Amino acid sequence: MTSKPFDAGTYVDAAAAALDLPIAPEHRPGVVLNLERLAAMARLVMEFPLADEIEPAPVFRA
Amino acid sequence: MIDAGNGALEIAAAVRAGRVSAREVVEAALARIEAGNRRFNTFTTVTTERARRTAAAIDARRGRGETLGPLVGVPYAVKDLFDIAGVTTLAGSKIDREKPPAAADAAAVRRLDEAGAVLVGALNMDEYAYGFTTENAHYGPTRNPHDLTRVAGGSSGGSAAAVAGGLVPLSLGTDTNGSIRVPSSLCGIFGLKPTYGRLSRSGAKPFVDSLDHIGPFARSVRDLAACYDALQGLAEGDGACQAMEAEPASPQLGRGLEGLRAVVASGYFAPAGTEEAQEVVARVAKALVATHRIELPEVARARAAAFVITAAEGANLHLANLKRRAADFDPATRDRFLAGALVPASWVLQAQRFRRWYRERVLEIFATTDVILAPATPCAAPRIGQETMTLAGREVPTRPHLGLFTQPLSFIGLPVVVVPVQRSGRLPIGVQIIAAPWRESVALRAAAALEDAGVVSAPVPE
């Protein structure tokens, strides 16, 4: 299965605008880099199949 | 008799017996802090007046023949995110300096004061607890007492260095992804991250509510257990804290290894390039007769899920300031917080659902074992300012990778004791003793047996 590569720069600009979160030009490269890292982490989570019955707990019990 | 090497219970016994006054103990600690802080940069606030007042009250109570608590006269300090009445809680930030002083003590501070301990100050940390090295841009890096050119670990770096350097025998920190266990390992001391929901976080500034824990640091297992026992009990003001009676661990420490089943975590926890860490695990495993190895399922995904939840929840907490004054954040946290604010909801929710799945699978392992052993950090303390390290033949950024082995365990709230292995001529590395939820006492009992056998220890460096 192939998926389109995550375009972190475009995403950062759109999501920041939607959230009304100003990103200063000098901070943007670092934010994009960190979002790329997060996307790589999220890919590991998202590609793992979970049954519908597995729900997030409102309050986690160890 | 009061010097840097004295343990908490030793001090309490001496104060109780009248061999030394609480005032003498506190003055000695304040003098050590003044000298030690110049070397280690651990304290952000020293509560001199409060400490002297508390000590005088203890000496007066003793003079009247009143009952004294289990930690009477023991100096302790807390990570600078626990509220101290009358002091502004900084949480390692510049932004929070503008906040008013805390109106009341955090629940954990109240508990330790009730046990007779004497608060002497607040300790340096990564800004808002988001880091593993305590290289704080606003307050400077905390230095490792074993080697001043090295980091103390983080985010509770000041808490670990203050204990390792002999400034105080006890301290408190917090652990979201490893912030008690990483600095315990790098500073060569004992640390406990209890079960998620065991101890009240009330009055401790949150970082990631889903994953935040509080816990103690000490230079012996008995001191660690005594502090943990003093912190237990019905909790108020913390929605995740479960209403349960105290289950004192101290009385069980002498039970030894009888019937204790220990296994070593393999696979994810033993990548190439971590030979030093594997070596200390092997020493602990040998002493605990842990001959079997076990592979935990999907650990890399667990770390990834914790990483995503942390970024998103942490950023949400600071969103207003990120919008208004991002430039005032520490450069070490700012871009990560800004990116975390933009994380899609689906990633976070899937990570929380995965957490449920992973918890079920890992708990199955505890049907046939009592403790799992794993390294606490992939290596000994890196140099201050060291940007990268080599892991499995790849050059990786130092800071996030210090939490490689801790993050997948706090993710499902398992209790973990870090035991320090001292290595002649080399820096210490800690081993995680991981137990089933609510079985802190089992991990502490194993730690005590290791300490009695001389396998683990936390001497104050010369």
XYZ file of C-alpha atoms in Angstrom:
524
model
C 0.000 0.000 0.000
C 1.384 3.382 -0.912
C 0.126 6.681 0.386
C 0.892 10.226 -0.623
C 3.852 11.651 1.306
C 2.786 13.986 4.084
C 3.437 17.599 3.052
C 4.164 19.034 6.479
C 4.803 22.579 5.244
C 1.450 22.921 3.525
C -0.284 21.278 6.458
C 1.370 23.573 9.017
C 0.305 26.688 7.122
C -3.301 25.521 6.707
C -3.776 24.137 10.217
C -2.129 27.149 11.867
C -4.456 29.458 9.930
C -7.492 27.379 10.922
C -6.442 27.497 14.561
C -5.486 31.183 14.403
C -2.010 30.260 15.638
C 0.588 32.642 14.246
C 3.878 30.927 13.353
C 6.753 33.398 13.043
C 8.874 32.875 9.899
C 11.934 32.113 12.045
C 10.021 29.378 13.911
C 8.401 27.789 10.860
C 11.267 25.464 9.755
C 11.475 23.986 13.258
C 7.709 23.541 13.442
C 7.620 21.823 10.042
C 10.486 19.518 11.073
C 8.684 18.587 14.281
C 5.433 17.966 12.482
C 7.273 15.656 10.099
C 8.602 13.758 13.125
C 5.108 13.582 14.587
C 3.692 12.369 11.268
C 6.266 9.575 11.168
C 5.265 8.563 14.700
C 1.569 8.828 13.878
C 2.043 6.614 10.827
C 3.154 3.779 13.134
C -0.019 4.229 15.157
C -2.444 4.755 12.273
C -1.301 1.753 10.225
C -1.997 -0.640 13.113
C -5.465 -2.203 12.777
C -7.697 -1.878 15.859
C -11.084 -3.533 16.345
C -14.054 -1.176 16.683
C -14.549 -2.425 20.224
C -11.240 -0.935 21.376
C -12.259 2.450 22.705
C -10.238 5.259 24.193
C -10.829 5.430 27.947
C -12.221 8.739 29.244
C -10.123 8.224 32.369
C -7.331 5.724 31.852
C -7.038 3.002 34.493
C -3.606 1.446 34.740
C 27.193 13.576 62.160
C 25.267 15.482 59.517
C 26.957 15.242 56.136
C 26.072 14.841 52.476
C 25.959 11.068 52.669
C 23.304 10.808 55.395
C 20.107 9.111 54.325
C 16.594 10.265 55.157
C 15.738 7.522 57.649
C 19.133 7.912 59.305
C 18.473 11.639 59.789
C 14.934 11.038 61.076
C 16.213 8.499 63.612
C 18.907 10.906 64.829
C 16.414 13.785 65.196
C 13.914 11.554 66.968
C 16.573 10.334 69.408
C 17.810 13.875 70.013
C 21.322 13.159 68.720
C 20.934 16.163 66.462
C 18.367 18.955 66.257
C 16.225 19.635 63.195
C 17.770 23.096 63.163
C 21.297 21.664 62.847
C 20.195 19.332 60.048
C 18.550 22.163 58.128
C 21.492 24.557 58.551
C 23.847 21.862 57.278
C 21.578 21.261 54.270
C 21.327 24.984 53.494
C 25.125 25.280 53.598
C 25.508 22.290 51.259
C 22.906 23.731 48.909
C 24.694 27.062 48.743
C 27.984 25.436 47.820
C 26.522 22.642 45.693
C 24.213 24.845 43.700
C 27.163 26.752 42.291
C 28.484 23.473 40.888
C 25.310 21.685 39.827
C 22.779 24.475 39.200
C 19.963 22.482 40.755
C 17.859 24.915 42.797
C 15.670 27.648 41.329
C 14.390 28.724 44.767
C 15.746 28.037 48.254
C 13.038 28.339 50.921
C 15.439 29.282 53.703
C 12.987 31.008 56.024
C 10.333 28.335 55.730
C 12.915 25.609 56.357
C 14.227 27.351 59.483
C 10.690 27.947 60.748
C 9.704 24.307 60.182
C 12.869 23.043 61.872
C 12.284 25.258 64.915
C 8.722 23.949 65.194
C 9.982 20.354 65.042
C 12.554 20.976 67.761
C 9.852 22.570 69.909
C 7.529 19.594 69.390
C 10.277 17.198 70.327
C 10.984 19.283 73.420
C 7.337 18.879 74.444
C 7.543 15.121 73.920
C 5.058 15.088 71.023
C 4.880 12.317 68.420
C 7.187 12.914 65.463
C 6.579 11.747 61.864
C 8.532 9.043 60.009
C 10.556 11.617 58.059
C 11.042 14.078 60.900
C 13.722 16.664 60.205
C 14.561 15.292 56.748
C 15.376 18.069 54.254
C 13.748 17.623 50.848
C 13.172 19.671 47.713
C 10.680 19.498 44.859
C 10.746 19.977 41.110
C 9.750 23.552 40.419
C 6.283 22.585 39.227
C 4.959 21.606 42.654
C 3.223 24.544 44.280
C 4.896 25.968 47.367
C 2.698 28.427 49.267
C 4.032 31.958 48.821
C 6.395 31.050 45.954
C 5.703 31.473 42.234
C 5.782 28.076 40.505
C 8.035 28.536 37.460
C 7.843 25.107 35.790
C 11.156 25.990 34.165
C 9.573 28.818 32.189
C 10.089 32.526 31.809
C 6.367 33.050 31.134
C 5.189 31.751 34.515
C 7.427 34.212 36.366
C 4.578 36.683 35.884
C 2.170 34.490 37.833
C 1.307 35.266 41.450
C 2.805 33.160 44.233
C 1.005 29.858 44.885
C -1.766 30.170 47.470
C -1.176 26.721 48.955
C 1.259 23.807 48.951
C 0.797 20.959 46.476
C -0.804 17.822 47.974
C 2.526 15.971 47.858
C 4.289 18.785 49.739
C 1.561 18.727 52.378
C 1.987 14.966 52.762
C 5.747 15.151 53.242
C 5.419 18.037 55.681
C 2.887 16.001 57.657
C 5.475 13.211 57.806
C 7.876 15.701 59.405
C 10.092 16.416 56.382
C 11.441 19.942 55.874
C 11.065 21.624 52.488
C 14.223 23.493 51.468
C 13.407 24.601 47.926
C 12.405 24.105 44.300
C 14.490 22.450 41.584
C 15.435 23.101 37.973
C 13.733 21.261 35.106
C 13.103 21.319 31.371
C 10.598 24.016 30.499
C 7.074 22.763 31.249
C 8.601 19.269 31.740
C 9.011 18.801 27.976
C 12.534 17.352 27.717
C 14.988 14.716 28.905
C 18.122 16.776 29.653
C 17.349 19.871 31.829
C 19.308 22.123 29.504
C 17.050 25.032 30.349
C 17.572 28.213 28.310
C 16.154 30.480 31.046
C 17.805 28.971 34.143
C 20.851 27.230 32.674
C 21.684 23.534 32.432
C 21.684 21.374 35.553
C 25.015 19.575 35.783
C 25.535 15.899 36.578
C 27.270 15.491 39.971
C 29.288 12.564 38.542
C 30.719 14.752 35.758
C 29.946 18.463 35.554
C 30.311 18.494 31.764
C 27.379 16.055 31.445
C 23.628 16.503 31.639
C 21.688 15.339 34.687
C 18.838 14.060 32.536
C 15.337 15.456 32.611
C 12.867 16.720 32.890
C 13.316 16.319 36.676
C 17.061 16.958 36.343
C 17.371 19.292 39.326
C 15.554 16.751 41.516
C 17.973 13.971 40.569
C 21.149 16.069 40.757
C 20.244 17.507 44.175
C 19.944 13.979 45.595
C 22.899 12.524 43.674
C 25.125 15.413 44.757
C 24.201 14.996 48.419
C 22.420 18.355 48.781
C 19.253 16.635 50.053
C 18.475 12.970 50.754
C 15.007 13.118 49.154
C 13.309 14.990 46.327
C 10.159 14.860 44.243
C 9.819 14.894 40.485
C 7.292 14.058 37.808
C 7.373 11.495 35.022
C 5.245 11.694 31.877
C 7.490 9.775 29.479
C 10.543 9.115 31.639
C 11.239 12.346 33.519
C 11.940 10.548 36.818
C 13.564 7.444 35.337
C 15.930 9.116 32.840
C 17.563 11.464 35.385
C 17.689 8.653 37.980
C 19.667 6.598 35.491
C 22.014 9.369 34.378
C 22.662 10.623 37.950
C 23.022 7.109 39.383
C 20.295 7.220 42.039
C 17.043 5.438 42.886
C 13.765 6.732 41.476
C 10.173 5.534 41.584
C 7.449 6.216 39.061
C 4.375 4.729 40.722
C 1.272 3.384 38.976
C -0.702 6.000 37.037
C -3.368 7.248 39.419
C -1.608 6.150 42.622
C -0.399 9.514 43.955
C -2.218 12.824 43.819
C -0.863 15.373 41.350
C -2.975 18.112 42.882
C -1.001 21.350 42.993
C 1.600 20.040 40.536
C 1.501 21.855 37.222
C 0.253 19.433 34.562
C 2.078 18.649 31.347
C 0.069 15.779 29.799
C -2.810 14.777 32.050
C -3.155 11.385 30.303
C 0.397 10.416 31.217
C 1.583 12.533 34.167
C 2.828 10.861 37.368
C 4.615 12.198 40.447
C 7.257 10.272 42.384
C 10.323 10.360 44.641
C 14.124 10.186 44.246
C 16.529 8.875 46.936
C 19.965 7.337 47.463
C 18.638 4.141 49.060
C 15.643 1.885 48.507
C 14.491 2.257 52.114
C 14.487 6.050 51.831
C 12.675 5.815 48.499
C 10.009 3.523 49.952
C 9.625 5.680 53.084
C 9.012 8.757 50.935
C 6.592 6.863 48.679
C 4.710 5.556 51.711
C 4.416 9.082 53.107
C 2.940 10.263 49.791
C 0.243 7.593 49.657
C -3.326 7.766 50.890
C -6.662 9.019 49.708
C -6.115 11.748 47.168
C -8.034 14.882 46.560
C -8.066 17.286 43.638
C -6.809 14.862 40.964
C -9.369 13.368 38.603
C -7.119 10.493 37.563
C -6.104 9.569 41.097
C -7.873 6.474 42.337
C -9.405 6.451 45.780
C -7.497 3.746 47.533
C -6.033 3.302 50.967
C -2.277 3.444 51.437
C -0.435 0.178 50.781
C 2.857 0.722 52.606
C 5.818 -0.791 50.758
C 8.422 -0.342 53.510
C 7.298 -3.317 55.654
C 7.740 -5.639 52.663
C 11.279 -4.645 51.702
C 12.962 -7.323 53.797
C 11.135 -10.216 52.162
C 14.010 -10.888 49.744
C 13.730 -12.692 46.430
C 11.673 -15.651 47.660
C 9.180 -16.523 44.926
C 10.003 -13.460 42.821
C 9.800 -14.165 39.085
C 11.907 -11.795 36.987
C 12.394 -11.711 33.198
C 14.490 -9.523 30.899
C 12.879 -7.456 28.143
C 14.496 -8.201 24.782
C 13.966 -7.041 21.207
C 13.045 -3.349 21.271
C 14.848 -2.897 24.602
C 18.172 -4.292 23.332
C 19.076 -2.520 20.065
C 22.625 -2.438 18.715
C 24.694 0.378 20.179
C 23.329 0.011 23.710
C 25.873 -2.566 24.908
C 26.712 -0.571 28.049
C 23.055 -0.489 29.046
C 22.632 -4.199 28.307
C 25.653 -4.927 30.473
C 24.093 -3.296 33.557
C 20.801 -5.104 32.911
C 22.718 -8.387 32.774
C 24.251 -7.675 36.201
C 20.847 -7.016 37.719
C 19.295 -9.991 35.905
C 21.966 -12.319 37.257
C 21.307 -11.197 40.829
C 17.545 -11.628 40.371
C 18.036 -15.012 38.676
C 16.191 -13.711 35.616
C 17.181 -16.284 33.032
C 14.270 -15.848 30.624
C 13.841 -13.113 28.056
C 10.545 -11.772 26.875
C 9.487 -9.589 23.982
C 6.811 -6.989 24.685
C 4.385 -6.533 21.766
C 4.450 -3.486 19.484
C 6.678 -1.399 21.738
C 7.794 0.985 18.993
C 4.152 1.841 18.289
C 3.566 2.382 22.010
C 6.381 4.916 22.121
C 5.018 6.578 18.982
C 1.545 6.810 20.478
C 2.905 8.341 23.689
C 4.903 10.804 21.579
C 1.782 11.955 19.696
C -0.427 12.236 22.804
C 2.292 14.178 24.606
C 2.739 16.712 21.818
C -0.978 17.309 21.369
C -2.024 17.477 25.023
C 1.027 19.454 26.090
C 0.482 21.996 23.346
C -3.205 22.370 24.103
C -2.343 23.289 27.682
C -0.110 26.126 26.477
C -2.122 27.167 23.424
C -2.999 30.658 24.641
C 0.652 31.529 25.248
C 1.753 29.855 22.028
C -0.616 32.169 20.166
C 0.351 35.296 22.041
C 4.036 34.945 22.881
C 5.724 31.940 21.294
C 9.069 33.753 21.387
C 9.044 33.629 25.203
C 9.192 29.806 25.236
C 12.498 27.980 25.576
C 13.742 27.270 22.024
C 14.126 23.630 23.143
C 10.355 23.281 23.622
C 8.785 25.985 21.456
C 8.772 24.342 18.024
C 7.621 21.035 19.486
C 4.745 22.728 21.282
C 3.777 24.679 18.147
C 3.805 21.491 16.061
C 1.858 19.652 18.763
C -0.884 22.274 18.618
C -1.507 21.316 14.998
C -1.791 17.531 15.443
C -4.965 16.104 13.822
C -7.513 14.732 16.305
C -7.536 11.316 14.593
C -3.885 10.736 15.437
C -4.491 11.455 19.109
C -7.638 9.355 19.394
C -6.077 6.427 17.572
C -3.095 6.679 19.923
C -5.457 6.551 22.926
C -7.266 3.541 21.469
C -3.953 1.822 20.785
C -3.088 2.467 24.429
C -6.060 0.372 25.473
C -4.970 -2.483 23.156
C -1.344 -2.366 24.276
C -2.257 -2.324 27.966
C -4.274 -5.550 27.599
C -1.419 -7.325 25.807
C 1.281 -6.253 28.263
C -0.824 -7.159 31.312
C -1.001 -10.749 30.013
C 2.755 -11.005 30.595
C 2.303 -10.360 34.311
C 0.228 -13.532 34.644
C 3.508 -15.467 34.625
C 6.041 -12.945 35.880
C 6.404 -10.400 38.700
C 8.954 -7.970 37.303
C 10.391 -7.168 33.891
C 13.908 -5.737 33.610
C 14.939 -3.187 30.992
C 17.576 -0.477 30.734
C 16.397 2.960 31.863
C 18.450 4.812 29.247
C 20.269 3.648 26.121
C 23.541 5.113 27.430
C 25.173 6.977 30.323
C 24.862 10.780 30.618
C 25.592 12.630 27.352
C 27.638 15.831 27.310
C 25.840 19.129 27.861
C 25.005 20.453 24.401
C 25.435 17.073 22.709
C 22.964 17.131 19.819
C 23.252 13.580 18.486
C 24.086 10.047 19.574
C 24.580 6.766 17.698
C 21.930 4.104 18.062
C 21.703 0.907 16.022
C 24.307 2.362 13.651
C 22.293 5.522 12.995
C 22.962 9.039 14.187
C 19.844 10.198 16.075
C 18.968 13.342 18.070
C 20.039 12.872 21.706
C 17.153 14.442 23.586
C 14.141 12.396 22.441
C 16.134 9.151 22.367
C 17.044 9.302 26.055
C 13.416 8.300 26.667
C 13.453 5.395 24.231
C 13.091 2.744 26.950
C 10.964 4.652 29.451
C 8.245 6.107 27.218
C 6.499 2.816 26.262
C 6.019 1.899 29.958
C 4.620 5.109 31.444
C 2.296 5.036 28.409
C 0.232 2.390 30.238
C 1.013 3.599 33.736
C 3.099 0.645 34.933
C 5.007 1.211 38.201
C 8.773 1.269 37.709
C 11.699 1.516 40.132
C 15.021 2.610 38.657
C 18.042 1.050 40.355
C 21.492 2.573 39.740
C 24.412 0.404 38.698
C 27.757 2.065 39.490
C 30.616 1.278 37.125
C 34.214 1.775 38.165
C 35.741 4.661 36.213
C 32.592 5.091 34.128
C 29.299 6.895 34.600
C 26.345 5.051 36.179
C 23.378 3.674 34.240
C 20.054 2.653 35.739
C 17.883 -0.411 35.233
C 14.086 -0.319 35.221
C 12.326 -2.843 37.452
C 8.840 -2.885 35.963
C 5.880 -4.357 37.861
C 2.180 -4.893 37.221
C -0.166 -1.985 38.041
C -0.437 -1.346 41.813
C 2.502 -3.665 42.573
C 5.039 -0.962 43.460
C 5.938 -2.962 46.552
C 7.122 -5.896 44.425
C 9.481 -3.712 42.386
C 10.727 -2.036 45.567
C 11.303 -5.404 47.227
C 13.420 -6.541 44.267
C 15.339 -3.246 44.436
C 15.991 -3.740 48.156
C 17.338 -7.255 47.552
C 19.681 -5.891 44.876
C 20.854 -3.149 47.219
C 21.446 -5.643 50.053
C 23.476 -7.796 47.653
C 25.626 -4.775 46.710
C 24.600 -4.889 43.046
C 23.056 -1.401 43.056
C 23.953 1.664 45.137
C 23.980 5.450 45.023
C 27.034 6.851 46.810
C 27.578 10.615 46.662
C 30.483 11.207 44.244
C 33.719 12.493 45.834
